[in-house]
Structure formats: structure tokens, C-alpha cells
Coordinates of C-alpha atoms in Angstrom, one line a residue:
M40 CA 0.5 -22.0 70.8
S41 CA -1.1 -19.1 70.1
A42 CA -5.1 -19.7 71.4
P43 CA -7.3 -17.1 69.7
V44 CA -8.3 -13.5 71.6
R45 CA -11.5 -13.7 73.0
V46 CA -13.8 -11.1 71.8
G47 CA -17.5 -10.4 73.1
V48 CA -19.5 -8.2 70.9
V49 CA -22.9 -6.9 72.9
G50 CA -25.7 -5.4 70.3
G51 CA -26.0 -7.0 66.7
G52 CA -27.4 -3.8 65.2
L53 CA -24.8 -2.4 62.4
A54 CA -22.1 -1.3 64.6
G55 CA -21.7 -4.8 66.8
I56 CA -22.7 -6.0 63.3
A57 CA -19.3 -4.4 61.7
A58 CA -17.2 -4.8 64.7
A59 CA -17.7 -8.7 64.6
L60 CA -17.3 -10.0 61.3
R61 CA -13.9 -7.1 61.6
C62 CA -12.3 -9.2 64.5
A63 CA -13.5 -12.7 63.2
D64 CA -12.1 -11.9 59.3
A65 CA -8.8 -11.4 61.5
G66 CA -8.9 -15.1 63.8
C67 CA -10.9 -13.7 66.9
A68 CA -12.9 -15.9 68.9
V69 CA -16.1 -14.0 68.4
T70 CA -19.1 -13.9 70.3
L71 CA -22.1 -11.2 69.6
L72 CA -25.8 -11.1 72.5
E73 CA -28.7 -9.3 71.2
S74 CA -30.9 -8.5 73.3
R75 CA -33.7 -8.4 70.5
P76 CA -34.6 -11.7 68.5
R77 CA -32.7 -10.6 65.4
L78 CA -30.2 -8.3 63.9
G79 CA -29.6 -5.4 62.6
G80 CA -31.0 -3.1 65.5
L81 CA -33.1 0.1 64.0
A82 CA -32.5 -0.1 61.2
S83 CA -34.0 -3.6 60.2
S84 CA -37.5 -5.1 59.0
F85 CA -40.5 -7.1 61.0
R86 CA -43.6 -9.4 60.2
R87 CA -47.1 -7.7 60.2
G88 CA -49.7 -10.0 59.3
E89 CA -48.2 -10.7 55.6
L90 CA -46.1 -7.1 55.1
D91 CA -42.6 -6.9 55.8
V92 CA -42.5 -3.2 57.2
D93 CA -38.7 -2.0 58.4
N94 CA -38.5 0.7 60.9
G95 CA -37.5 3.4 59.5
Q96 CA -37.2 4.6 56.2
H97 CA -33.3 4.6 55.2
V98 CA -30.9 4.7 53.0
F99 CA -27.9 5.6 52.1
L100 CA -25.3 8.0 49.4
R101 CA -22.4 7.1 47.5
C102 CA -19.8 8.6 49.8
C103 CA -21.3 6.0 52.6
T104 CA -18.3 3.5 51.8
A105 CA -17.9 2.1 54.8
Y106 CA -21.9 1.1 54.7
R107 CA -22.0 -0.2 51.3
E108 CA -18.6 -2.4 51.6
L109 CA -20.1 -3.9 54.4
L110 CA -23.1 -5.3 51.6
H111 CA -20.2 -6.0 49.9
R112 CA -19.2 -8.3 52.5
L113 CA -22.9 -9.4 53.8
G114 CA -22.7 -10.6 49.5
V115 CA -26.0 -8.7 48.9
T116 CA -25.1 -5.8 47.0
D117 CA -28.1 -7.2 43.9
L118 CA -30.4 -6.9 46.5
V119 CA -29.8 -2.3 46.4
T120 CA -29.9 0.4 44.1
L121 CA -27.6 2.9 43.2
Q122 CA -29.1 6.0 41.9
D123 CA -26.3 7.1 38.8
R124 CA -27.3 10.6 39.4
L125 CA -29.1 12.2 42.6
D126 CA -32.3 12.8 41.7
I127 CA -34.9 14.2 44.0
P128 CA -38.7 14.6 43.2
V129 CA -39.8 17.7 45.0
H130 CA -43.6 18.2 46.0
I131 CA -45.2 21.7 46.7
P132 CA -49.3 20.9 47.3
G133 CA -51.1 23.2 44.6
R134 CA -47.5 23.9 42.7
R135 CA -46.1 21.4 39.6
P136 CA -43.5 19.2 40.7
G137 CA -39.9 20.1 40.5
R138 CA -36.5 17.9 41.1
L139 CA -33.4 18.4 42.6
R140 CA -31.1 16.7 40.3
R141 CA -27.1 17.2 39.9
S142 CA -25.8 17.9 36.2
R143 CA -22.3 16.4 34.8
L144 CA -20.5 19.2 36.2
P145 CA -17.8 18.9 38.2
A146 CA -18.4 19.8 42.1
P147 CA -19.6 21.8 43.2
L148 CA -21.4 23.5 40.1
H149 CA -22.8 20.1 39.5
L150 CA -25.4 21.6 41.4
A151 CA -25.7 25.0 40.3
G152 CA -28.6 23.9 38.2
A153 CA -30.9 22.5 40.1
L154 CA -30.9 25.2 43.1
L155 CA -31.0 28.3 40.1
R156 CA -34.1 26.0 39.8
H157 CA -35.3 24.8 43.0
R158 CA -39.2 26.7 42.9
P159 CA -40.2 26.6 46.4
L160 CA -37.8 29.8 46.6
P161 CA -37.2 33.7 45.2
V162 CA -34.8 34.1 42.6
V163 CA -33.2 36.4 45.1
D164 CA -33.3 33.3 47.9
R165 CA -31.7 31.1 44.9
L166 CA -28.6 33.2 44.2
R167 CA -28.0 33.5 47.6
L168 CA -27.2 29.9 47.4
V169 CA -23.8 29.7 46.5
G170 CA -21.9 31.4 48.8
A171 CA -24.1 30.0 50.9
A172 CA -22.7 26.2 50.1
L173 CA -19.1 27.7 49.2
A174 CA -18.8 29.0 52.4
L175 CA -20.2 25.9 53.7
R176 CA -17.2 23.8 52.3
G177 CA -14.6 25.6 54.6
V178 CA -16.1 24.8 57.6
D179 CA -13.8 22.5 60.1
P180 CA -15.9 19.6 61.3
A181 CA -13.6 18.6 64.2
D182 CA -13.0 22.3 65.6
P183 CA -14.7 22.5 68.5
A184 CA -16.0 25.3 68.2
T185 CA -18.0 24.4 65.3
D186 CA -19.9 22.4 67.3
A187 CA -20.8 25.0 69.6
V188 CA -22.7 27.0 67.0
S189 CA -26.4 26.0 65.7
F190 CA -26.9 25.2 62.2
G191 CA -29.0 27.3 61.2
R192 CA -27.6 30.8 63.3
W193 CA -24.5 30.3 60.6
L194 CA -26.6 29.9 58.2
A195 CA -28.4 32.8 59.3
E196 CA -25.2 34.9 59.1
H197 CA -24.3 33.7 55.6
G198 CA -27.4 35.7 54.2
Q199 CA -30.1 31.7 54.2
S200 CA -33.2 33.4 54.9
R201 CA -35.9 31.6 56.6
R202 CA -37.8 30.4 53.8
A203 CA -34.1 29.0 52.2
I204 CA -33.8 27.1 55.6
E205 CA -36.9 25.7 55.3
A206 CA -37.4 24.7 52.3
L207 CA -34.1 24.0 51.0
W208 CA -30.9 23.5 53.6
D209 CA -33.7 21.3 56.0
L210 CA -35.5 19.2 52.9
V211 CA -32.3 17.6 53.9
G212 CA -30.6 18.1 56.8
V213 CA -34.1 17.1 58.9
A214 CA -33.4 13.6 57.6
T215 CA -29.5 12.9 57.7
L216 CA -29.3 14.8 61.3
N217 CA -33.5 14.1 63.2
A218 CA -32.8 17.8 63.5
G219 CA -34.0 20.9 62.3
A220 CA -31.3 23.3 61.5
D221 CA -32.3 25.4 64.9
T222 CA -31.5 22.9 66.8
A223 CA -28.8 21.3 65.0
S224 CA -25.0 21.5 66.3
L225 CA -23.6 23.0 62.6
A226 CA -20.4 20.1 62.4
P227 CA -22.4 17.5 61.2
A228 CA -24.6 19.0 59.3
A229 CA -21.0 21.0 57.7
T230 CA -20.2 16.2 57.6
V231 CA -23.4 16.2 55.9
F232 CA -23.1 18.9 53.2
Q233 CA -19.6 18.9 52.6
L234 CA -19.6 14.6 51.8
G235 CA -22.9 14.3 50.7
L236 CA -22.8 17.6 48.7
L237 CA -20.4 19.8 48.0
T238 CA -17.2 17.8 47.1
D239 CA -17.7 15.0 44.9
A240 CA -19.9 15.4 42.1
A241 CA -21.2 11.9 42.9
A242 CA -21.2 11.5 46.4
G243 CA -24.7 12.3 47.4
D244 CA -26.0 9.9 44.5
I245 CA -29.1 7.4 46.3
G246 CA -29.6 4.4 47.5
W247 CA -32.2 2.1 48.9
S248 CA -33.1 -1.7 49.6
R249 CA -35.1 -3.5 46.9
V250 CA -35.8 -6.0 49.4
P251 CA -36.9 -5.7 53.4
L252 CA -34.0 -3.9 55.7
G253 CA -34.1 -8.0 57.6
R254 CA -32.8 -9.8 54.7
L255 CA -29.7 -7.6 54.8
H256 CA -29.2 -6.8 58.2
D257 CA -30.5 -9.9 60.1
D258 CA -30.2 -13.2 56.9
A259 CA -27.5 -12.5 54.9
A260 CA -25.8 -10.9 58.4
G261 CA -27.1 -13.8 60.3
R262 CA -24.8 -15.8 58.2
A263 CA -21.9 -14.0 57.6
L264 CA -21.7 -13.6 61.3
R265 CA -21.4 -17.8 61.5
A266 CA -20.1 -18.5 58.3
A267 CA -17.0 -16.7 60.5
G268 CA -17.3 -18.6 63.2
V269 CA -18.7 -15.9 65.0
R270 CA -21.2 -16.9 68.6
V271 CA -24.4 -15.4 67.6
R272 CA -27.0 -15.2 70.7
I273 CA -29.8 -13.0 70.2
S274 CA -33.6 -12.4 72.5
T275 CA -30.1 -12.4 75.0
K276 CA -30.2 -9.6 77.6
V277 CA -26.5 -8.6 78.7
R278 CA -27.3 -6.9 82.5
A279 CA -24.0 -6.7 83.5
L280 CA -19.4 -6.6 82.9
E281 CA -17.2 -6.5 85.2
R282 CA -13.4 -6.7 85.1
T283 CA -11.9 -10.5 85.7
A284 CA -9.0 -11.6 86.3
D285 CA -9.3 -13.3 82.8
G286 CA -10.6 -10.4 81.3
W287 CA -14.1 -9.7 81.3
Q288 CA -17.0 -11.3 82.3
L289 CA -20.5 -10.9 80.6
S290 CA -23.8 -12.1 82.9
S291 CA -26.7 -12.4 80.2
E292 CA -30.0 -13.5 80.6
R293 CA -32.6 -14.8 77.9
E294 CA -36.2 -14.7 78.5
G295 CA -35.8 -13.7 82.0
E296 CA -33.4 -17.1 82.8
R297 CA -30.0 -16.3 84.1
V298 CA -27.4 -18.2 81.3
E299 CA -24.3 -19.2 81.0
E300 CA -21.6 -16.4 82.2
T301 CA -19.5 -15.9 79.0
V302 CA -15.7 -14.1 79.8
V303 CA -13.3 -13.1 76.8
D304 CA -9.8 -11.2 76.6
Q305 CA -11.6 -7.7 74.6
M306 CA -15.2 -6.5 74.6
I307 CA -16.9 -4.3 72.5
C308 CA -20.1 -2.3 73.9
A309 CA -22.1 -1.8 71.0
V310 CA -25.8 -0.2 72.3
P311 CA -27.2 2.5 73.2
P312 CA -26.1 5.7 75.4
A313 CA -28.4 4.4 77.8
A314 CA -28.1 1.4 78.5
T315 CA -24.7 2.1 77.7
E316 CA -23.8 4.2 80.8
R317 CA -25.8 1.3 82.4
L318 CA -23.9 -0.9 81.3
V319 CA -19.9 0.0 81.6
P320 CA -18.0 0.4 84.8
E321 CA -18.1 3.8 87.0
G322 CA -15.3 5.7 86.0
V323 CA -13.9 4.2 82.1
L324 CA -15.4 7.4 80.3
D325 CA -14.3 10.8 80.4
L326 CA -17.4 11.5 80.6
P327 CA -19.8 14.0 83.2
D328 CA -22.5 10.8 85.7
G329 CA -25.2 11.3 83.3
W330 CA -24.4 11.9 80.3
S331 CA -26.8 9.3 78.4
A332 CA -29.4 11.5 79.3
E333 CA -27.7 14.7 78.3
L334 CA -26.8 13.7 75.4
G335 CA -30.3 12.8 74.6
S336 CA -32.7 11.4 71.8
S337 CA -34.5 12.3 68.6
P338 CA -37.7 10.6 67.7
I339 CA -38.8 9.2 64.1
V340 CA -42.0 8.6 62.9
N341 CA -43.1 6.4 60.5
V342 CA -47.0 6.7 59.1
H343 CA -47.7 3.3 56.2
V344 CA -50.6 4.2 53.9
V345 CA -51.9 1.2 51.4
Y346 CA -54.4 2.4 48.6
D347 CA -55.9 0.1 46.7
R348 CA -54.6 1.5 43.4
R349 CA -50.5 3.7 42.2
V350 CA -51.3 7.6 43.8
L351 CA -46.9 7.6 43.7
D352 CA -44.7 7.3 40.2
V353 CA -41.4 7.5 42.0
P354 CA -39.3 5.8 44.5
F355 CA -39.7 8.6 47.2
L356 CA -40.2 12.4 46.8
A357 CA -39.3 15.6 49.1
A358 CA -42.5 18.0 50.3
V359 CA -41.7 21.0 51.5
D360 CA -44.7 23.0 52.4
S361 CA -46.3 20.4 53.4
P362 CA -46.6 18.5 57.5
L363 CA -44.7 15.5 54.6
Q364 CA -40.8 15.2 54.2
W365 CA -40.5 12.7 52.5
V366 CA -42.6 9.8 50.8
F367 CA -41.5 6.5 49.9
D368 CA -42.7 3.4 47.9
R369 CA -42.6 0.3 49.6
T370 CA -44.6 -1.7 47.5
E371 CA -42.2 -4.1 45.8
Q372 CA -40.1 -4.5 49.2
S373 CA -43.1 -5.0 51.6
G374 CA -44.5 -8.2 49.6
L375 CA -47.5 -5.8 49.3
R376 CA -48.6 -8.7 46.5
R377 CA -48.7 -11.4 48.6
V378 CA -52.3 -9.6 50.0
H379 CA -53.3 -7.4 47.3
P380 CA -53.5 -7.3 43.7
A381 CA -51.8 -4.4 41.6
P382 CA -52.6 -2.1 41.5
A383 CA -52.4 -1.4 45.2
Q384 CA -50.2 0.2 46.3
Y385 CA -47.8 0.7 49.6
V386 CA -46.7 4.2 50.9
A387 CA -44.2 4.6 53.7
V388 CA -44.2 8.8 55.2
S389 CA -41.1 8.6 57.3
L390 CA -40.8 12.0 59.8
S391 CA -38.0 13.0 61.2
A392 CA -37.0 15.4 64.1
A393 CA -40.6 14.1 65.4
D394 CA -40.9 15.6 69.5
D395 CA -43.9 16.9 68.3
L396 CA -45.5 14.5 66.6
I397 CA -44.7 11.2 68.9
R398 CA -47.4 10.8 71.2
T399 CA -49.7 12.1 68.6
P400 CA -52.3 8.7 67.7
A401 CA -52.9 6.9 64.6
A402 CA -56.0 8.0 64.8
R403 CA -54.7 11.6 64.6
L404 CA -52.3 11.7 62.4
R405 CA -54.2 9.8 59.8
E406 CA -56.6 12.9 59.8
Q407 CA -53.4 14.5 59.4
M408 CA -51.7 12.6 57.2
L409 CA -54.0 11.5 54.4
P410 CA -55.1 15.2 53.0
A411 CA -51.4 16.3 53.3
L412 CA -50.3 12.8 51.0
A413 CA -54.3 13.4 48.7
A414 CA -52.5 17.3 48.3
L415 CA -49.4 15.9 46.8
L416 CA -50.6 13.2 44.5
P417 CA -54.1 13.6 42.9
A418 CA -54.0 10.1 42.4
A419 CA -54.8 9.3 45.7
R420 CA -57.5 12.4 46.1
D421 CA -59.9 9.3 44.4
A422 CA -57.6 6.4 45.9
R423 CA -59.6 4.0 49.1
V424 CA -57.2 3.4 52.0
L425 CA -56.7 -0.4 52.4
D426 CA -55.1 -0.2 55.8
F427 CA -53.2 2.5 57.5
F428 CA -50.5 2.5 60.8
V429 CA -47.7 3.8 62.3
T430 CA -44.9 3.0 63.6
R431 CA -42.6 5.0 66.1
E432 CA -39.0 5.1 67.6
P433 CA -39.1 8.0 70.6
H434 CA -35.0 7.0 70.8
A435 CA -34.4 6.7 66.9
T436 CA -31.4 8.5 66.8
F437 CA -29.1 10.9 70.1
R438 CA -30.0 15.0 70.1
P439 CA -27.1 16.5 67.9
A440 CA -27.7 19.8 69.3
P441 CA -24.7 22.5 69.7
G442 CA -21.7 20.9 72.1
S443 CA -23.5 17.5 71.1
G444 CA -19.7 16.5 70.1
A445 CA -18.5 16.6 74.1
L446 CA -20.5 13.5 74.5
R447 CA -19.5 11.5 71.8
P448 CA -16.6 9.0 73.2
P449 CA -14.1 7.1 71.6
P450 CA -13.6 4.0 71.1
A451 CA -11.5 2.7 73.1
T452 CA -12.4 4.2 77.5
R453 CA -9.9 3.4 80.2
A454 CA -10.5 -0.2 81.2
A455 CA -8.3 -1.8 79.0
G456 CA -9.6 -3.6 76.8
L457 CA -13.4 -2.1 76.8
F458 CA -14.4 -0.8 73.8
L459 CA -17.9 1.1 72.4
A460 CA -19.0 1.6 68.8
G461 CA -22.7 2.8 67.6
S462 CA -23.4 5.6 65.8
W463 CA -23.7 8.1 68.5
T464 CA -19.4 8.2 69.2
A465 CA -17.0 9.7 68.0
T466 CA -18.0 9.3 64.2
G467 CA -17.7 12.4 62.8
W468 CA -21.2 11.5 61.6
P469 CA -24.5 11.9 62.7
A470 CA -26.9 9.6 63.6
T471 CA -27.0 6.9 59.8
M472 CA -26.0 3.7 58.9
E473 CA -22.6 5.3 58.0
G474 CA -21.8 6.3 61.5
A475 CA -23.5 2.9 62.8
V476 CA -20.8 1.0 60.1
R477 CA -17.9 3.4 61.2
S478 CA -18.2 2.9 64.1
G479 CA -17.5 -0.6 64.2
N480 CA -14.6 -0.7 62.2
A481 CA -13.1 2.1 64.2
A482 CA -13.8 -0.7 68.0
A483 CA -12.6 -3.5 66.5
D484 CA -9.2 -2.2 64.7
A485 CA -8.6 -0.9 68.0
V486 CA -9.1 -4.1 69.5
L487 CA -6.5 -5.5 66.7
A488 CA -4.4 -3.0 67.8
G489 CA -4.6 -4.2 71.4
T490 CA -4.2 -7.7 71.6
P491 CA -2.3 -9.6 68.7
A492 CA -3.0 -13.1 70.8
R493 CA -3.7 -15.2 73.8
A494 CA -1.9 -18.0 75.2
E495 CA -3.7 -20.4 78.1
G496 CA -5.8 -18.0 79.3
V497 CA -3.5 -14.8 79.4
A498 CA -3.5 -12.1 76.7
I499 CA -0.2 -11.0 75.4

């Protein structure tokens, strides 16, 4: 008789959820441990009074096939929406809004009309976009030489002006890479633009959750995991991983108290880089000492404003020539009507690559952001602010700087039975929900390929 393979997953973000479900669906006995009191990692939500607040403004694209498959596995596809066609309203202070909307033509012609009408750019810059876009289609993201070059330098070498980089390439790139073109590696940037905008006309259509992210990545994920037989242990912090004769031993604690030690045959570590470097045994990764600090992190700041009236008439918009980047309507998702009746509206401003804002006091951000919102949204000029608050993720993603690809390890390690997952690993994607799910799937596949069964506690 063969007993199920025992698999431990440390980390209950999207990578850990995906890995645990994939292993459980294959018949493994899975235990998932998460230090926070909820699942979902950095794509989750929390309560602030009567409001449901997402800890970040997360969207996905039609090309995010792994994430969309996870939503299907969780049974929540009816709780998200996906555009029929890519359509990004673009607002510029003092000017009539424009939009980046794809046509029905095949890629890359589907964006030609939108780019040629992109008002923030002079006509000469619009014409030069086409050549750079076609050249970007030919870049090999997997080539180490590509990773060594900054996206900004590559754009400049292909005829893109400073204005074009700021008003178009960074419009998309900063939000997806969590870095500006000048500080981002060409490799993940090429991945984003090739898969999302330059290869398949429908790939870049934008999707988002119509409910708090916690409904998807915590509530529904928890139900799916438990239904699959996964032992879910939240508020449980793993302090150490140790290789023993019987497998991998996890030493953990809950609320500062040590809990029972867990022994598994296969181990998936799905936590951020710094935590991974602390947990895994020395020498199991083909990386230099201090690699997690060298990889670094990039912050994201979110500014939340509740107005006494409707000021935003679209689900989201992108801003140019403004301290704002992307602005979202969060009225429905937040449950605002439990607190304020119509026509009150809750909008959230997402500020990626926010190194210069992460330590700015909320009062100062209020002084900066409210006038910026009024400059973009005429209805906000006379609106009364009912609530204003700020959320911050100092280490929201890894920093995708040139050369960072060498610090992103594959799922397998040098230690038998120890695997890695997380959006920061070598997925080929930047730090997105899609990258996280792909990493979890890859780690689970590595587990399943290596250990088909267990008999009497001995891996076979």
C-alpha cells in the first residue's frame, strides 16, 4: 500500500495557494502554513470600519491564463469582469480626456489607431512608436544579455523621446513592472509588452474583481483548499526548515507559542525573498550570500478617498502629467453603501514604484493628491471629502532592475525535496498575480515529477 506524498507549503499567497491545490488535486497530503490571519498575501483585503479595503489595486489581463484558471478552480469567475476590448481612459490635467482602445484588427495593427491618436504625444513621437513596438516584438526576454539592459536605454536607442517614455511606455510599464523604464530591466518589460500588447490583439484586455480580493483569494481559496483535503494553518509562522531522515521538518509557532512540528516528504517555500533566505538551509540555492537584499524590493502606495458625490464615471483611468498614476472606482467592492448612501463614491489611487512617497506622511499626501484628483476630475473640485486614508506596501514586489534575472531562482533547489515559489522566482514574468500563480504551478509540477508515492514513511 502506498501512502500519499506529504507536501508542506509555507506561504498562503497566490503562489502557495496554487501550489497546494495542484498537489492536493494530484492526491498528495498537503499542509499549508501562513503567518498572517488570512490567505491571499499581497492580493488580499481587510476591514477598515465598515469598508472592505484591498491592499492594492490589482488587475489582470486576458493573457493571464494561469491566474484565470485559478479563478475557475476557485469557482469565482462570476465575481470578476473582463473587458470585451482593451480600453484605457487617459486623463490629462486641463485637457480633454483621451483613450487607448484597441480595434478589431489583428496584432500589432490593433493599437495603431489608438497610438496615432494619443494626445499627450507630439505627432512625430506618435509616428516613432510604431518602429519601437515592432522592434520590441523581436526582443528575446530569455537572453541574459536582454536582462542586462535597462528598458529606458533600449527605448532611447530606438527613437523614443523622454516625452514618449513618460507619456506612453511608463503609462503601462510602471504599473506592471513596479519600476520606471530607466530602472527596469528590458527582459520583464519585453515580456509585458509582447504578451500583453504586441502579439495577440485580445491579450491586453483588462479584468478586475467586482468584490473585495479577500472574497477570491481568502474566502474562496480557503474553501477550495479545505475541500481538496489541504490542512490550512493560518496565523502560523514557520521559524525553521530542517532536513531529517524522514523528510523536511517545519518548526512553527502561533501567537508566539510553539506548535507541533510538521514532517513532510516534499517542501515548497512560497514566501518573499528575504524570508526565503532566512528559512532555507545554507548552500541550497545557487545564489550569493545576501542575494535577497541585492534583489531588493519596490514599494507601492495606495491613496483612498471617499467623496460625497460621484466624481469618476469609469471603472478606472490612467493619468499623464500628474502625480497620480491610475485611479480606480472602488465603491462597489468596498461596500461603501453600508456607510454612505448614494451618490457617495470611493476612489483609490495606485502609486507604483513609490520610493519617494513610501515615507511621506498621510497629511502631506492629502495635500498633494486631492488637488491632483480635482485637476483630473472636474466633479471632485466641489465635492466634499468624507474620508481619506493611505495604505502602504514597502516591499510590494522585487525590484526588476537590470541584472535581476540572475537573482531569480528556478523552482528546484540543490536540496532534494525542497522547492521554491513566488512571483519573484524565475517565472519569466514581472511580479504580478499571473507570475505568482505560474510559480506555484511550476513548483507543484516539480514536486509531482520527482516523488510519485510514499510507502511506510519512506519516499519512493
